[in-house]
Amino acid sequence: MPRFHHANLGVPPGLDEAEGAFLIDVLRYRKLDPPPGLVGIARWYQADDGSEIHLSIDPEHRPAAHAHTAIEVDEGIEARLDAAGIAYRSGGFGDLVVTFCDDPAGNRWELRRPQGA
Protein backbone atom coordinates (compact mmCIF):
# COMPACT_ATOMS: atom_id res chain seq x y z
CA MET A 1 0.00 0.00 0.00
CA PRO A 2 1.40 3.44 -0.88
CA ARG A 3 2.23 5.76 1.99
CA PHE A 4 2.77 9.51 1.69
CA HIS A 5 6.42 10.50 2.15
CA HIS A 6 6.79 14.17 1.13
CA ALA A 7 5.58 17.08 -0.95
CA ASN A 8 8.08 19.36 -2.65
CA LEU A 9 7.00 23.00 -2.74
CA GLY A 10 8.62 25.86 -4.60
CA VAL A 11 9.71 29.00 -2.83
CA PRO A 12 11.21 32.13 -4.42
CA PRO A 13 14.70 33.18 -3.35
CA GLY A 14 14.58 35.30 -0.21
CA LEU A 15 11.37 33.75 1.13
CA ASP A 16 12.91 30.49 2.36
CA GLU A 17 13.31 31.79 5.93
CA ALA A 18 9.70 33.02 6.11
CA GLU A 19 8.51 29.74 4.62
CA GLY A 20 10.53 27.79 7.17
CA ALA A 21 9.06 29.85 10.01
CA PHE A 22 5.55 29.08 8.70
CA LEU A 23 6.29 25.36 8.62
CA ILE A 24 7.86 25.33 12.09
CA ASP A 25 5.85 27.93 14.05
CA VAL A 26 2.41 27.52 12.46
CA LEU A 27 2.27 23.95 11.18
CA ARG A 28 4.64 22.43 13.78
CA TYR A 29 7.09 20.74 11.43
CA ARG A 30 10.71 20.40 12.52
CA LYS A 31 13.71 21.24 10.36
CA LEU A 32 15.89 18.45 8.99
CA ASP A 33 19.31 18.68 7.40
CA PRO A 34 19.06 17.96 3.66
CA PRO A 35 21.66 15.73 2.02
CA PRO A 36 25.00 17.52 1.41
CA GLY A 37 24.33 17.92 -2.32
CA LEU A 38 21.12 19.87 -1.62
CA VAL A 39 22.40 22.33 0.99
CA GLY A 40 21.55 25.83 -0.24
CA ILE A 41 19.17 24.45 -2.86
CA ALA A 42 16.51 22.77 -0.74
CA ARG A 43 15.23 22.74 2.82
CA TRP A 44 13.56 19.75 4.46
CA TYR A 45 10.95 19.62 7.26
CA GLN A 46 9.31 16.67 8.99
CA ALA A 47 6.05 16.12 10.88
CA ASP A 48 5.65 13.82 13.88
CA ASP A 49 4.19 11.11 11.62
CA GLY A 50 7.37 11.08 9.50
CA SER A 51 5.85 12.82 6.47
CA GLU A 52 7.94 15.64 5.07
CA ILE A 53 7.76 18.94 3.23
CA HIS A 54 10.73 19.79 1.03
CA LEU A 55 11.25 23.34 -0.17
CA SER A 56 13.09 23.99 -3.42
CA ILE A 57 14.43 27.47 -4.09
CA ASP A 58 12.91 28.44 -7.44
CA PRO A 59 13.51 31.85 -9.04
CA GLU A 60 10.59 31.12 -11.41
CA HIS A 61 8.14 30.08 -8.65
CA ARG A 62 4.50 30.77 -9.40
CA PRO A 63 1.95 29.34 -6.94
CA ALA A 64 -0.69 27.09 -8.47
CA ALA A 65 -4.17 28.59 -8.81
CA HIS A 66 -6.00 25.66 -7.19
CA ALA A 67 -3.54 22.94 -6.22
CA HIS A 68 -2.89 22.67 -2.50
CA THR A 69 -1.34 20.56 0.22
CA ALA A 70 -3.80 19.15 2.77
CA ILE A 71 -2.74 18.07 6.25
CA GLU A 72 -4.42 17.23 9.54
CA VAL A 73 -3.76 19.76 12.30
CA ASP A 74 -4.67 20.40 15.92
CA GLU A 75 -7.16 22.81 17.47
CA GLY A 76 -4.63 25.64 17.94
CA ILE A 77 -4.13 26.26 14.23
CA GLU A 78 -6.27 29.39 13.95
CA ALA A 79 -4.49 31.02 16.91
CA ARG A 80 -1.10 30.26 15.35
CA LEU A 81 -2.24 31.67 11.98
CA ASP A 82 -3.51 34.82 13.74
CA ALA A 83 -0.22 35.20 15.64
CA ALA A 84 1.71 34.88 12.37
CA GLY A 85 -0.53 37.44 10.64
CA ILE A 86 -1.64 34.93 8.01
CA ALA A 87 -5.09 35.39 6.48
CA TYR A 88 -7.30 32.31 6.29
CA ARG A 89 -10.86 31.14 5.87
CA SER A 90 -12.44 28.28 7.78
CA GLY A 91 -15.66 26.37 7.40
CA GLY A 92 -17.38 23.20 8.39
CA PHE A 93 -17.14 20.18 6.13
CA GLY A 94 -19.06 17.29 7.65
CA ASP A 95 -17.41 16.52 10.98
CA LEU A 96 -14.33 18.60 10.11
CA VAL A 97 -13.26 22.22 10.27
CA VAL A 98 -11.32 22.98 7.11
CA THR A 99 -9.08 26.04 7.01
CA PHE A 100 -7.48 27.37 3.83
CA CYS A 101 -4.50 29.71 3.82
CA ASP A 102 -1.53 30.65 1.69
CA ASP A 103 2.00 30.30 3.00
CA PRO A 104 4.57 33.11 2.55
CA ALA A 105 5.48 31.77 -0.93
CA GLY A 106 1.82 31.78 -1.99
CA ASN A 107 1.39 28.00 -1.87
CA ARG A 108 -2.13 27.03 -0.77
CA TRP A 109 -2.74 24.83 2.28
CA GLU A 110 -5.84 22.95 3.45
CA LEU A 111 -5.67 22.46 7.20
CA ARG A 112 -8.15 19.85 8.53
CA ARG A 113 -9.22 19.15 12.09
CA PRO A 114 -12.22 17.53 13.79
CA GLN A 115 -15.16 19.79 14.76
CA GLY A 116 -14.92 20.71 18.43
CA ALA A 117 -11.19 19.97 18.64
PDB file of C-alpha atoms in Angstrom:
ATOM      1  CA  MET A   1       0.000   0.000   0.000  1.00  0.00           C
ATOM      2  CA  PRO A   2       1.395   3.440  -0.878  1.00  0.00           C
ATOM      3  CA  ARG A   3       2.226   5.757   1.990  1.00  0.00           C
ATOM      4  CA  PHE A   4       2.770   9.507   1.688  1.00  0.00           C
ATOM      5  CA  HIS A   5       6.419  10.504   2.145  1.00  0.00           C
ATOM      6  CA  HIS A   6       6.788  14.165   1.125  1.00  0.00           C
ATOM      7  CA  ALA A   7       5.578  17.085  -0.946  1.00  0.00           C
ATOM      8  CA  ASN A   8       8.082  19.358  -2.652  1.00  0.00           C
ATOM      9  CA  LEU A   9       7.000  23.000  -2.742  1.00  0.00           C
ATOM     10  CA  GLY A  10       8.619  25.859  -4.602  1.00  0.00           C
ATOM     11  CA  VAL A  11       9.711  29.005  -2.827  1.00  0.00           C
ATOM     12  CA  PRO A  12      11.211  32.132  -4.415  1.00  0.00           C
ATOM     13  CA  PRO A  13      14.702  33.177  -3.352  1.00  0.00           C
ATOM     14  CA  GLY A  14      14.575  35.297  -0.213  1.00  0.00           C
ATOM     15  CA  LEU A  15      11.367  33.746   1.128  1.00  0.00           C
ATOM     16  CA  ASP A  16      12.907  30.494   2.359  1.00  0.00           C
ATOM     17  CA  GLU A  17      13.313  31.788   5.934  1.00  0.00           C
ATOM     18  CA  ALA A  18       9.700  33.022   6.115  1.00  0.00           C
ATOM     19  CA  GLU A  19       8.512  29.743   4.616  1.00  0.00           C
ATOM     20  CA  GLY A  20      10.534  27.787   7.173  1.00  0.00           C
ATOM     21  CA  ALA A  21       9.061  29.849  10.013  1.00  0.00           C
ATOM     22  CA  PHE A  22       5.550  29.080   8.700  1.00  0.00           C
ATOM     23  CA  LEU A  23       6.285  25.360   8.622  1.00  0.00           C
ATOM     24  CA  ILE A  24       7.859  25.332  12.092  1.00  0.00           C
ATOM     25  CA  ASP A  25       5.846  27.933  14.049  1.00  0.00           C
ATOM     26  CA  VAL A  26       2.414  27.523  12.459  1.00  0.00           C
ATOM     27  CA  LEU A  27       2.271  23.947  11.180  1.00  0.00           C
ATOM     28  CA  ARG A  28       4.638  22.431  13.782  1.00  0.00           C
ATOM     29  CA  TYR A  29       7.094  20.736  11.434  1.00  0.00           C
ATOM     30  CA  ARG A  30      10.712  20.398  12.518  1.00  0.00           C
ATOM     31  CA  LYS A  31      13.705  21.244  10.363  1.00  0.00           C
ATOM     32  CA  LEU A  32      15.890  18.450   8.986  1.00  0.00           C
ATOM     33  CA  ASP A  33      19.310  18.678   7.397  1.00  0.00           C
ATOM     34  CA  PRO A  34      19.058  17.959   3.664  1.00  0.00           C
ATOM     35  CA  PRO A  35      21.665  15.728   2.016  1.00  0.00           C
ATOM     36  CA  PRO A  36      24.996  17.524   1.414  1.00  0.00           C
ATOM     37  CA  GLY A  37      24.331  17.922  -2.315  1.00  0.00           C
ATOM     38  CA  LEU A  38      21.119  19.865  -1.615  1.00  0.00           C
ATOM     39  CA  VAL A  39      22.396  22.334   0.994  1.00  0.00           C
ATOM     40  CA  GLY A  40      21.554  25.833  -0.241  1.00  0.00           C
ATOM     41  CA  ILE A  41      19.172  24.448  -2.858  1.00  0.00           C
ATOM     42  CA  ALA A  42      16.508  22.771  -0.742  1.00  0.00           C
ATOM     43  CA  ARG A  43      15.225  22.742   2.825  1.00  0.00           C
ATOM     44  CA  TRP A  44      13.560  19.753   4.463  1.00  0.00           C
ATOM     45  CA  TYR A  45      10.945  19.625   7.255  1.00  0.00           C
ATOM     46  CA  GLN A  46       9.307  16.667   8.988  1.00  0.00           C
ATOM     47  CA  ALA A  47       6.047  16.116  10.884  1.00  0.00           C
ATOM     48  CA  ASP A  48       5.650  13.821  13.882  1.00  0.00           C
ATOM     49  CA  ASP A  49       4.193  11.105  11.620  1.00  0.00           C
ATOM     50  CA  GLY A  50       7.366  11.076   9.500  1.00  0.00           C
ATOM     51  CA  SER A  51       5.852  12.825   6.474  1.00  0.00           C
ATOM     52  CA  GLU A  52       7.940  15.644   5.071  1.00  0.00           C
ATOM     53  CA  ILE A  53       7.756  18.935   3.232  1.00  0.00           C
ATOM     54  CA  HIS A  54      10.728  19.791   1.032  1.00  0.00           C
ATOM     55  CA  LEU A  55      11.254  23.344  -0.166  1.00  0.00           C
ATOM     56  CA  SER A  56      13.085  23.993  -3.416  1.00  0.00           C
ATOM     57  CA  ILE A  57      14.433  27.469  -4.087  1.00  0.00           C
ATOM     58  CA  ASP A  58      12.914  28.437  -7.441  1.00  0.00           C
ATOM     59  CA  PRO A  59      13.509  31.853  -9.043  1.00  0.00           C
ATOM     60  CA  GLU A  60      10.591  31.118 -11.410  1.00  0.00           C
ATOM     61  CA  HIS A  61       8.140  30.081  -8.646  1.00  0.00           C
ATOM     62  CA  ARG A  62       4.496  30.767  -9.404  1.00  0.00           C
ATOM     63  CA  PRO A  63       1.950  29.341  -6.945  1.00  0.00           C
ATOM     64  CA  ALA A  64      -0.694  27.090  -8.472  1.00  0.00           C
ATOM     65  CA  ALA A  65      -4.168  28.585  -8.808  1.00  0.00           C
ATOM     66  CA  HIS A  66      -6.000  25.658  -7.193  1.00  0.00           C
ATOM     67  CA  ALA A  67      -3.542  22.940  -6.223  1.00  0.00           C
ATOM     68  CA  HIS A  68      -2.886  22.666  -2.497  1.00  0.00           C
ATOM     69  CA  THR A  69      -1.336  20.561   0.219  1.00  0.00           C
ATOM     70  CA  ALA A  70      -3.800  19.147   2.774  1.00  0.00           C
ATOM     71  CA  ILE A  71      -2.742  18.066   6.252  1.00  0.00           C
ATOM     72  CA  GLU A  72      -4.417  17.226   9.540  1.00  0.00           C
ATOM     73  CA  VAL A  73      -3.761  19.764  12.297  1.00  0.00           C
ATOM     74  CA  ASP A  74      -4.673  20.403  15.923  1.00  0.00           C
ATOM     75  CA  GLU A  75      -7.156  22.815  17.470  1.00  0.00           C
ATOM     76  CA  GLY A  76      -4.628  25.640  17.941  1.00  0.00           C
ATOM     77  CA  ILE A  77      -4.126  26.256  14.233  1.00  0.00           C
ATOM     78  CA  GLU A  78      -6.268  29.390  13.950  1.00  0.00           C
ATOM     79  CA  ALA A  79      -4.494  31.023  16.910  1.00  0.00           C
ATOM     80  CA  ARG A  80      -1.101  30.264  15.348  1.00  0.00           C
ATOM     81  CA  LEU A  81      -2.242  31.667  11.978  1.00  0.00           C
ATOM     82  CA  ASP A  82      -3.509  34.817  13.743  1.00  0.00           C
ATOM     83  CA  ALA A  83      -0.222  35.198  15.636  1.00  0.00           C
ATOM     84  CA  ALA A  84       1.713  34.883  12.374  1.00  0.00           C
ATOM     85  CA  GLY A  85      -0.533  37.441  10.637  1.00  0.00           C
ATOM     86  CA  ILE A  86      -1.639  34.928   8.005  1.00  0.00           C
ATOM     87  CA  ALA A  87      -5.093  35.392   6.480  1.00  0.00           C
ATOM     88  CA  TYR A  88      -7.302  32.307   6.289  1.00  0.00           C
ATOM     89  CA  ARG A  89     -10.858  31.141   5.875  1.00  0.00           C
ATOM     90  CA  SER A  90     -12.444  28.283   7.781  1.00  0.00           C
ATOM     91  CA  GLY A  91     -15.658  26.371   7.396  1.00  0.00           C
ATOM     92  CA  GLY A  92     -17.384  23.198   8.392  1.00  0.00           C
ATOM     93  CA  PHE A  93     -17.138  20.180   6.130  1.00  0.00           C
ATOM     94  CA  GLY A  94     -19.057  17.290   7.653  1.00  0.00           C
ATOM     95  CA  ASP A  95     -17.415  16.524  10.981  1.00  0.00           C
ATOM     96  CA  LEU A  96     -14.334  18.604  10.105  1.00  0.00           C
ATOM     97  CA  VAL A  97     -13.259  22.221  10.273  1.00  0.00           C
ATOM     98  CA  VAL A  98     -11.319  22.976   7.109  1.00  0.00           C
ATOM     99  CA  THR A  99      -9.083  26.044   7.008  1.00  0.00           C
ATOM    100  CA  PHE A 100      -7.482  27.374   3.835  1.00  0.00           C
ATOM    101  CA  CYS A 101      -4.496  29.708   3.822  1.00  0.00           C
ATOM    102  CA  ASP A 102      -1.531  30.646   1.695  1.00  0.00           C
ATOM    103  CA  ASP A 103       2.002  30.295   2.997  1.00  0.00           C
ATOM    104  CA  PRO A 104       4.574  33.106   2.545  1.00  0.00           C
ATOM    105  CA  ALA A 105       5.483  31.772  -0.932  1.00  0.00           C
ATOM    106  CA  GLY A 106       1.820  31.776  -1.994  1.00  0.00           C
ATOM    107  CA  ASN A 107       1.389  27.997  -1.870  1.00  0.00           C
ATOM    108  CA  ARG A 108      -2.131  27.034  -0.770  1.00  0.00           C
ATOM    109  CA  TRP A 109      -2.736  24.826   2.278  1.00  0.00           C
ATOM    110  CA  GLU A 110      -5.835  22.951   3.445  1.00  0.00           C
ATOM    111  CA  LEU A 111      -5.667  22.459   7.202  1.00  0.00           C
ATOM    112  CA  ARG A 112      -8.147  19.855   8.526  1.00  0.00           C
ATOM    113  CA  ARG A 113      -9.217  19.154  12.088  1.00  0.00           C
ATOM    114  CA  PRO A 114     -12.224  17.533  13.787  1.00  0.00           C
ATOM    115  CA  GLN A 115     -15.158  19.795  14.762  1.00  0.00           C
ATOM    116  CA  GLY A 116     -14.919  20.709  18.434  1.00  0.00           C
ATOM    117  CA  ALA A 117     -11.194  19.965  18.636  1.00  0.00           C
TER     118      ALA A 117
END
